[in-house]
Short mmCIF file of C-alpha atoms and ligand atoms in Angstrom, two decimals:
data_model
loop_
_atom_site.label_atom_id
_atom_site.label_comp_id
_atom_site.label_asym_id
_atom_site.label_seq_id
_atom_site.Cartn_x
_atom_site.Cartn_y
_atom_site.Cartn_z
CA UNK G 9 0.00 0.00 0.00
CA UNK G 10 0.82 3.63 -0.02
CA UNK G 11 2.23 3.72 3.50
CA UNK G 12 4.42 0.77 2.89
CA UNK G 13 5.99 2.18 -0.22
CA UNK G 14 6.70 5.45 1.60
CA UNK G 15 8.27 3.46 4.41
CA UNK G 16 10.35 1.52 1.93
CA UNK G 17 11.59 4.67 0.24
CA UNK G 18 12.42 6.21 3.59
CA UNK G 19 14.51 3.26 4.71
CA UNK G 20 16.16 3.04 1.33
CA UNK G 21 17.14 6.68 1.27
CA UNK G 22 18.25 6.53 4.91
CA UNK G 23 20.42 3.59 3.92
CA UNK G 24 21.87 5.48 0.98
CA UNK G 25 22.53 8.52 3.15
CA UNK G 26 24.34 6.37 5.69
CA UNK G 27 26.41 4.72 2.94
CA UNK G 28 27.41 8.14 1.67
CA UNK G 29 28.44 9.24 5.18
CA UNK G 30 30.47 6.09 5.70
CA UNK G 31 32.05 6.44 2.27
CA UNK G 32 33.13 9.99 3.08
CA UNK G 33 34.74 8.75 6.31
CA UNK G 34 36.78 5.86 4.88
CA UNK G 35 40.09 7.63 4.35
CA UNK G 36 40.21 9.61 7.59
CA UNK G 37 39.03 6.58 9.56
CA UNK G 38 41.91 4.58 8.15
CA UNK G 39 44.36 7.36 9.00
CA UNK G 40 42.92 7.69 12.53
CA UNK G 41 43.19 3.97 13.23
CA UNK G 42 39.47 3.21 13.34
CA UNK G 43 39.88 -0.10 11.53
CA UNK G 44 40.89 -3.09 13.58
CA UNK G 45 41.57 -6.76 12.93
CA UNK G 46 39.99 -9.48 15.00
CA UNK G 47 41.36 -13.02 14.94
CA UNK G 48 39.55 -16.34 14.93
CA UNK G 49 41.48 -19.55 15.61
CA UNK G 50 41.49 -22.62 13.38
CA UNK G 51 42.22 -25.86 15.21
CA UNK G 52 43.36 -29.33 14.16
CA UNK G 53 41.54 -32.58 15.17
CA UNK G 54 43.37 -32.52 18.53
CA UNK G 55 42.10 -29.01 19.22
CA UNK G 56 45.50 -27.38 18.70
CA UNK G 57 45.43 -23.94 17.12
CA UNK G 58 47.59 -23.94 14.01
CA UNK G 59 46.10 -21.05 12.16
CA UNK G 60 43.80 -18.09 12.47
CA UNK G 61 41.75 -15.86 10.21
CA UNK G 62 42.02 -12.07 10.33
CA UNK G 63 38.61 -10.35 10.10
CA UNK G 64 38.33 -6.59 9.82
CA UNK G 65 36.09 -4.40 12.02
CA UNK G 66 35.39 -0.69 11.80
CA UNK G 67 35.25 1.13 15.14
CA UNK G 68 33.49 4.20 13.86
CA UNK G 69 33.73 7.28 16.10
CA UNK G 70 29.95 7.89 15.85
CA UNK G 71 28.36 4.64 14.72
CA UNK G 72 30.25 2.24 16.98
CA UNK G 73 31.46 -1.12 15.69
CA UNK G 74 30.44 -1.72 12.10
CA UNK G 75 30.70 -5.33 10.84
CA UNK G 76 32.43 -5.99 7.50
CA UNK G 77 29.21 -7.04 5.81
CA UNK G 78 28.12 -3.40 6.08
CA UNK G 79 31.19 -1.82 4.52
CA UNK G 80 33.27 -4.24 2.39
CA UNK G 81 31.06 -4.01 -0.68
CA UNK G 82 30.75 -0.25 -0.15
CA UNK G 83 34.55 -0.05 -0.03
CA UNK G 84 34.69 -2.06 -3.24
CA UNK G 85 32.19 0.19 -5.02
CA UNK G 86 33.82 3.41 -3.89
CA UNK G 87 37.42 2.58 -4.81
CA UNK G 88 38.63 2.27 -1.20
CA UNK G 89 39.09 -1.50 -1.15
CA UNK G 90 42.70 -1.63 -2.34
CA UNK G 91 43.80 0.85 0.35
CA UNK G 92 41.85 -0.99 3.04
CA UNK G 93 43.08 -4.35 1.74
CA UNK G 94 46.71 -3.20 1.85
CA UNK G 95 46.19 -1.99 5.42
CA UNK G 96 44.71 -5.40 6.37
CA UNK G 97 47.76 -7.19 4.94
CA UNK G 98 50.18 -4.92 6.77
CA UNK G 99 48.32 -5.09 10.06
CA UNK G 100 48.08 -8.90 9.85
CA UNK G 101 51.87 -9.05 9.40
CA UNK G 102 52.41 -6.57 12.22
CA UNK G 103 50.31 -8.82 14.48
CA UNK G 104 52.32 -11.95 13.59
CA UNK G 105 55.54 -10.12 14.41
CA UNK G 106 54.10 -8.91 17.73
CA UNK G 107 53.03 -12.46 18.66
CA UNK G 108 56.43 -13.84 17.73
CA UNK G 109 58.22 -11.18 19.76
CA UNK G 110 56.22 -12.45 22.74
CA UNK G 111 57.57 -15.92 22.14
CA UNK G 112 54.48 -17.20 20.30
CA UNK G 113 55.12 -18.91 17.00
CA UNK G 114 51.35 -19.27 16.86
CA UNK G 115 49.33 -18.90 14.89
CA UNK G 116 51.66 -20.67 12.54
CA UNK G 117 49.62 -19.37 9.63
CA UNK G 118 47.37 -16.34 9.42
CA UNK G 119 44.70 -16.15 6.75
CA UNK G 120 43.80 -12.85 5.14
CA UNK G 121 40.62 -12.25 3.14
CA UNK G 122 41.35 -10.81 -0.28
CA UNK G 123 38.73 -8.96 -2.32
CA UNK G 124 38.59 -9.74 -6.07
CA UNK G 125 39.48 -6.09 -6.59
CA UNK G 126 42.82 -6.66 -4.88
CA UNK G 127 43.51 -9.52 -7.25
CA UNK G 128 43.04 -7.11 -10.12
CA UNK G 129 45.48 -4.66 -8.53
CA UNK G 130 49.10 -4.69 -9.68
CA UNK G 131 50.38 -3.83 -6.22
CA UNK G 132 49.14 -6.91 -4.39
CA UNK G 133 52.37 -8.87 -4.75
CA UNK G 134 54.55 -5.88 -3.84
CA UNK G 135 52.39 -5.17 -0.78
CA UNK G 136 52.88 -8.76 0.35
CA UNK G 137 56.64 -8.84 -0.21
CA UNK G 138 57.09 -5.41 1.42
CA UNK G 139 55.11 -6.38 4.52
CA UNK G 140 56.84 -9.75 4.87
CA UNK G 141 60.20 -7.97 4.68
CA UNK G 142 59.22 -5.14 7.04
CA UNK G 143 58.17 -7.57 9.78
CA UNK G 144 60.77 -10.24 8.94
CA UNK G 145 58.23 -13.02 8.39
CA UNK G 146 58.46 -16.17 6.32
CA UNK G 147 55.96 -16.17 3.48
CA UNK G 148 54.58 -19.50 4.70
CA UNK G 149 53.06 -17.65 7.67
CA UNK G 150 50.50 -16.05 5.35
CA UNK G 151 47.53 -17.54 3.53
CA UNK G 152 45.18 -15.65 1.24
CA UNK G 153 41.47 -16.51 1.29
CA UNK G 154 39.78 -15.86 -2.04
CA UNK G 155 36.11 -16.52 -2.57
CA UNK G 156 35.10 -19.09 -5.10
CA UNK G 157 33.37 -16.43 -7.19
CA UNK G 158 36.59 -14.37 -7.33
CA UNK G 159 38.55 -17.44 -8.44
CA UNK G 160 36.06 -18.41 -11.10
CA UNK G 161 36.34 -14.99 -12.69
CA UNK G 162 40.11 -15.23 -12.66
CA UNK G 163 41.71 -14.12 -15.91
CA UNK G 164 45.02 -15.31 -17.33
CA UNK G 165 46.75 -12.27 -15.79
CA UNK G 166 45.25 -13.03 -12.36
CA UNK G 167 46.33 -16.63 -12.72
CA UNK G 168 49.92 -15.56 -13.28
CA UNK G 169 49.72 -13.24 -10.30
CA UNK G 170 48.37 -16.05 -8.10
CA UNK G 171 51.11 -18.36 -9.30
CA UNK G 172 53.82 -15.80 -8.56
CA UNK G 173 52.36 -15.11 -5.11
CA UNK G 174 52.37 -18.82 -4.41
CA UNK G 175 55.98 -19.04 -5.55
CA UNK G 176 56.81 -16.63 -2.73
CA UNK G 177 55.58 -19.31 -0.34
CA UNK G 178 52.20 -17.73 0.47
CA UNK G 179 49.36 -20.27 0.33
CA UNK G 180 45.95 -19.81 -1.25
CA UNK G 181 42.59 -20.97 0.11
CA UNK G 182 39.19 -21.12 -1.60
CA UNK G 183 36.70 -19.40 0.68
CA UNK G 184 32.97 -20.23 0.74
CA UNK G 185 33.54 -23.30 -1.40
CA UNK G 186 30.43 -24.59 -3.15
CA UNK G 187 28.41 -21.39 -2.92
CA UNK G 188 29.36 -19.74 -6.21
CA UNK G 189 27.10 -21.77 -8.53
CA UNK G 190 30.16 -22.39 -10.64
CA UNK G 191 31.74 -25.17 -12.62
CA UNK G 192 34.64 -26.95 -11.00
CA UNK G 193 37.07 -26.41 -13.86
CA UNK G 194 38.91 -23.61 -12.09
CA UNK G 195 40.15 -26.19 -9.57
CA UNK G 196 42.29 -27.65 -12.34
CA UNK G 197 43.86 -24.43 -13.53
CA UNK G 198 44.65 -22.53 -10.36
CA UNK G 199 47.33 -23.15 -7.74
CA UNK G 200 45.22 -23.77 -4.62
CA UNK G 201 46.22 -25.19 -1.25
CA UNK G 202 43.16 -25.17 0.97
CA UNK G 203 39.44 -25.64 0.51
CA UNK G 204 37.16 -23.95 3.05
CA UNK G 205 33.80 -25.64 3.47
CA UNK G 206 31.17 -22.96 3.80
CA UNK G 207 29.17 -22.66 7.01
CA UNK G 208 25.89 -23.40 5.27
CA UNK G 209 27.07 -26.96 4.47
CA UNK G 210 28.21 -27.45 8.04
CA UNK G 211 24.80 -26.19 9.22
CA UNK G 212 23.02 -28.85 7.14
CA UNK G 213 25.12 -31.79 8.26
CA UNK G 214 22.39 -33.17 10.53
CA UNK G 215 20.40 -34.11 7.45
CA UNK G 216 21.51 -37.30 5.63
CA UNK G 217 21.96 -35.55 2.26
CA UNK G 218 23.83 -32.71 3.93
CA UNK G 219 26.21 -35.10 5.59
CA UNK G 220 26.93 -36.90 2.33
CA UNK G 221 27.60 -33.59 0.62
CA UNK G 222 30.18 -32.53 3.19
CA UNK G 223 31.78 -35.97 2.98
CA UNK G 224 32.06 -35.63 -0.80
CA UNK G 225 33.58 -32.15 -0.54
CA UNK G 226 36.22 -33.36 1.92
CA UNK G 227 37.04 -36.32 -0.31
CA UNK G 228 37.37 -34.06 -3.32
CA UNK G 229 39.70 -31.73 -1.42
CA UNK G 230 41.88 -34.64 -0.43
CA UNK G 231 41.89 -36.08 -3.95
CA UNK G 232 43.14 -32.71 -5.19
CA UNK G 233 45.85 -32.60 -2.50
CA UNK G 234 44.22 -29.67 -0.78
CA UNK G 235 43.79 -29.19 2.95
CA UNK G 236 40.18 -28.88 4.14
CA UNK G 237 38.91 -26.38 6.70
CA UNK G 238 35.31 -26.39 7.94
CA UNK G 239 33.95 -22.96 8.90
CA UNK G 240 31.08 -22.11 11.22
CA UNK G 241 31.56 -25.16 13.47
CA UNK G 242 29.29 -24.51 16.45
CA UNK G 243 28.64 -27.89 18.05
CA UNK G 244 30.66 -30.82 19.31
CA UNK G 245 28.53 -33.11 17.13
CA UNK G 246 29.53 -31.22 13.98
CA UNK G 247 33.18 -31.35 15.03
CA UNK G 248 33.08 -35.11 15.67
CA UNK G 249 31.34 -35.84 12.37
CA UNK G 250 33.80 -33.66 10.44
CA UNK G 251 36.72 -35.34 12.18
CA UNK G 252 35.45 -38.78 11.19
CA UNK G 253 35.21 -37.61 7.59
CA UNK G 254 38.87 -36.58 7.60
CA UNK G 255 38.53 -32.80 7.68
CA UNK G 256 41.91 -31.23 8.58
CA UNK G 257 40.96 -28.05 10.44
CA UNK G 258 37.96 -26.51 12.15
CA UNK G 259 36.92 -22.94 12.75
CA UNK G 260 33.87 -21.62 14.54
CA UNK G 261 32.20 -20.42 17.72
CA UNK G 262 32.72 -23.87 19.30
CA UNK G 263 36.37 -22.92 19.71
CA UNK G 264 36.22 -19.12 19.76
CA UNK G 265 34.54 -16.13 18.20
CA UNK G 266 36.88 -13.73 16.39
CA UNK G 267 38.77 -11.92 19.17
CA UNK G 268 40.48 -8.53 19.38
CA UNK G 269 44.28 -8.75 19.26
CA UNK G 270 45.01 -8.73 23.00
CA UNK G 271 42.22 -11.16 23.82
CA UNK G 272 43.46 -13.50 21.10
CA UNK G 273 47.03 -13.34 22.44
CA UNK G 274 45.65 -14.20 25.89
CA UNK G 275 43.66 -17.07 24.39
CA UNK G 276 46.81 -18.41 22.75
CA UNK G 277 48.96 -17.96 25.83
CA UNK G 278 46.36 -19.70 28.03
CA UNK G 279 46.79 -22.73 25.81
CA UNK G 280 43.03 -23.19 25.44
CA UNK G 281 43.83 -24.67 22.08
P1 C2E D 19 34.05 -15.03 5.71
O1 C2E D 19 35.42 -14.83 5.14
O2 C2E D 19 33.28 -16.20 5.20
O3 C2E D 19 34.26 -15.09 7.28
C1 C2E D 19 33.53 -15.94 8.14
C2 C2E D 19 32.47 -15.16 8.90
O4 C2E D 19 31.74 -16.09 9.71
C3 C2E D 19 33.01 -14.11 9.86
O5 C2E D 19 32.07 -13.04 9.92
C4 C2E D 19 33.03 -14.85 11.19
O6 C2E D 19 32.97 -14.01 12.31
C5 C2E D 19 31.78 -15.69 11.07
N1 C2E D 19 31.85 -16.90 11.88
C6 C2E D 19 32.93 -17.65 12.20
N2 C2E D 19 32.59 -18.73 12.92
C7 C2E D 19 31.24 -18.69 13.08
C8 C2E D 19 30.28 -19.55 13.74
O7 C2E D 19 30.61 -20.56 14.33
N3 C2E D 19 28.97 -19.17 13.65
C9 C2E D 19 28.56 -18.04 13.00
N4 C2E D 19 27.26 -17.75 12.99
N5 C2E D 19 29.43 -17.21 12.36
C10 C2E D 19 30.76 -17.54 12.40
P2 C2E D 19 32.55 -11.52 9.82
O8 C2E D 19 33.78 -11.32 10.63
O9 C2E D 19 31.35 -10.68 10.12
O10 C2E D 19 32.95 -11.35 8.30
C11 C2E D 19 32.00 -11.42 7.28
C12 C2E D 19 32.63 -11.41 5.91
O11 C2E D 19 33.25 -10.14 5.65
C13 C2E D 19 33.73 -12.44 5.73
O12 C2E D 19 33.16 -13.71 5.49
C14 C2E D 19 34.49 -11.85 4.56
O13 C2E D 19 33.85 -12.18 3.35
C15 C2E D 19 34.33 -10.36 4.79
N6 C2E D 19 35.58 -9.83 5.39
C16 C2E D 19 35.93 -9.77 6.71
N7 C2E D 19 37.16 -9.22 6.85
C17 C2E D 19 37.60 -8.93 5.60
C18 C2E D 19 38.80 -8.36 5.07
O14 C2E D 19 39.76 -8.00 5.78
N8 C2E D 19 38.88 -8.21 3.69
C19 C2E D 19 37.86 -8.61 2.88
N9 C2E D 19 38.01 -8.44 1.54
N10 C2E D 19 36.72 -9.16 3.34
C20 C2E D 19 36.59 -9.33 4.68
CA1 CA D 20 37.26 -15.92 4.92
CA1 CA D 21 34.25 -18.20 4.50
CA1 CA D 22 31.10 -18.08 4.54
#
């Protein structure tokens, strides 16, 4: 009805106005240190933390904490993503150095989410090599998570870039595997190390078909010599079932939510892994 369409337009324009405000704040927020990485552990079948994923948060001076789902695509549309992405890479490396200086070799490997726009950017490899050098880190400490949809759209130039990044010793994971409605042919052409099973498959594991699907994904990962990581693991039952199927690593609220840097260092030091 009439009222509803007015309401809809109001929310829509309020949303657009907010997006424009946030967009205008990106650069100064970055300069003022309003972006922050949180870290979520990944554990092996014995519960030992081997890796972690870096997830960005925006601590906006007026709006409070803004989750990435509310600003990543805005950053991509407004041309800010490569700056933000470079900051994420540098801050992830800075964190690994800080942990190591405290005597923690953990997490052995830190995963960084990479937007498709960063893959199209010539500076990605230089950013990685510069940050690894600045913080004196081995390249094997870093893993890039690329969504399946980004990988499917990979051009020949991107493929070369991925290959040269992998030659550095950085590993590459497919994020959100199985959600991109894509053919599997990219698995043959690209240098990939890890397959991340999307949360929605883990959520459906209680159903017989869902369980078979996860089993098949894990078997495919193994057949292709890729490690498998299940994301969104929330219950002991899911963990046990995934373990039996041969999944290599597990990530989810069952072990820990993403934590701010100091909390994560405490979590590691407490050996809750
Ligand atoms: P993603 O890469 O698939 O990250 C997993 C998301 O699932 C994270 O949400 C994480 O907090 C959440 N999660 C982890 N375990 C559980 C669980 O057991 N249960 C539930 N319900 N959720 C769980 P978050 O941090 O809000 O990030 C959302 C998305 O934003 C990420 O999805 C990623 O696509 C994007 N993102 C986050 N940080 C960055 C970044 O630095 N760069 C880029 N390009 N994208 C990022
Ligand atoms: Ca991810
Ligand atoms: Ca994911
Ligand atoms: Ca996901």
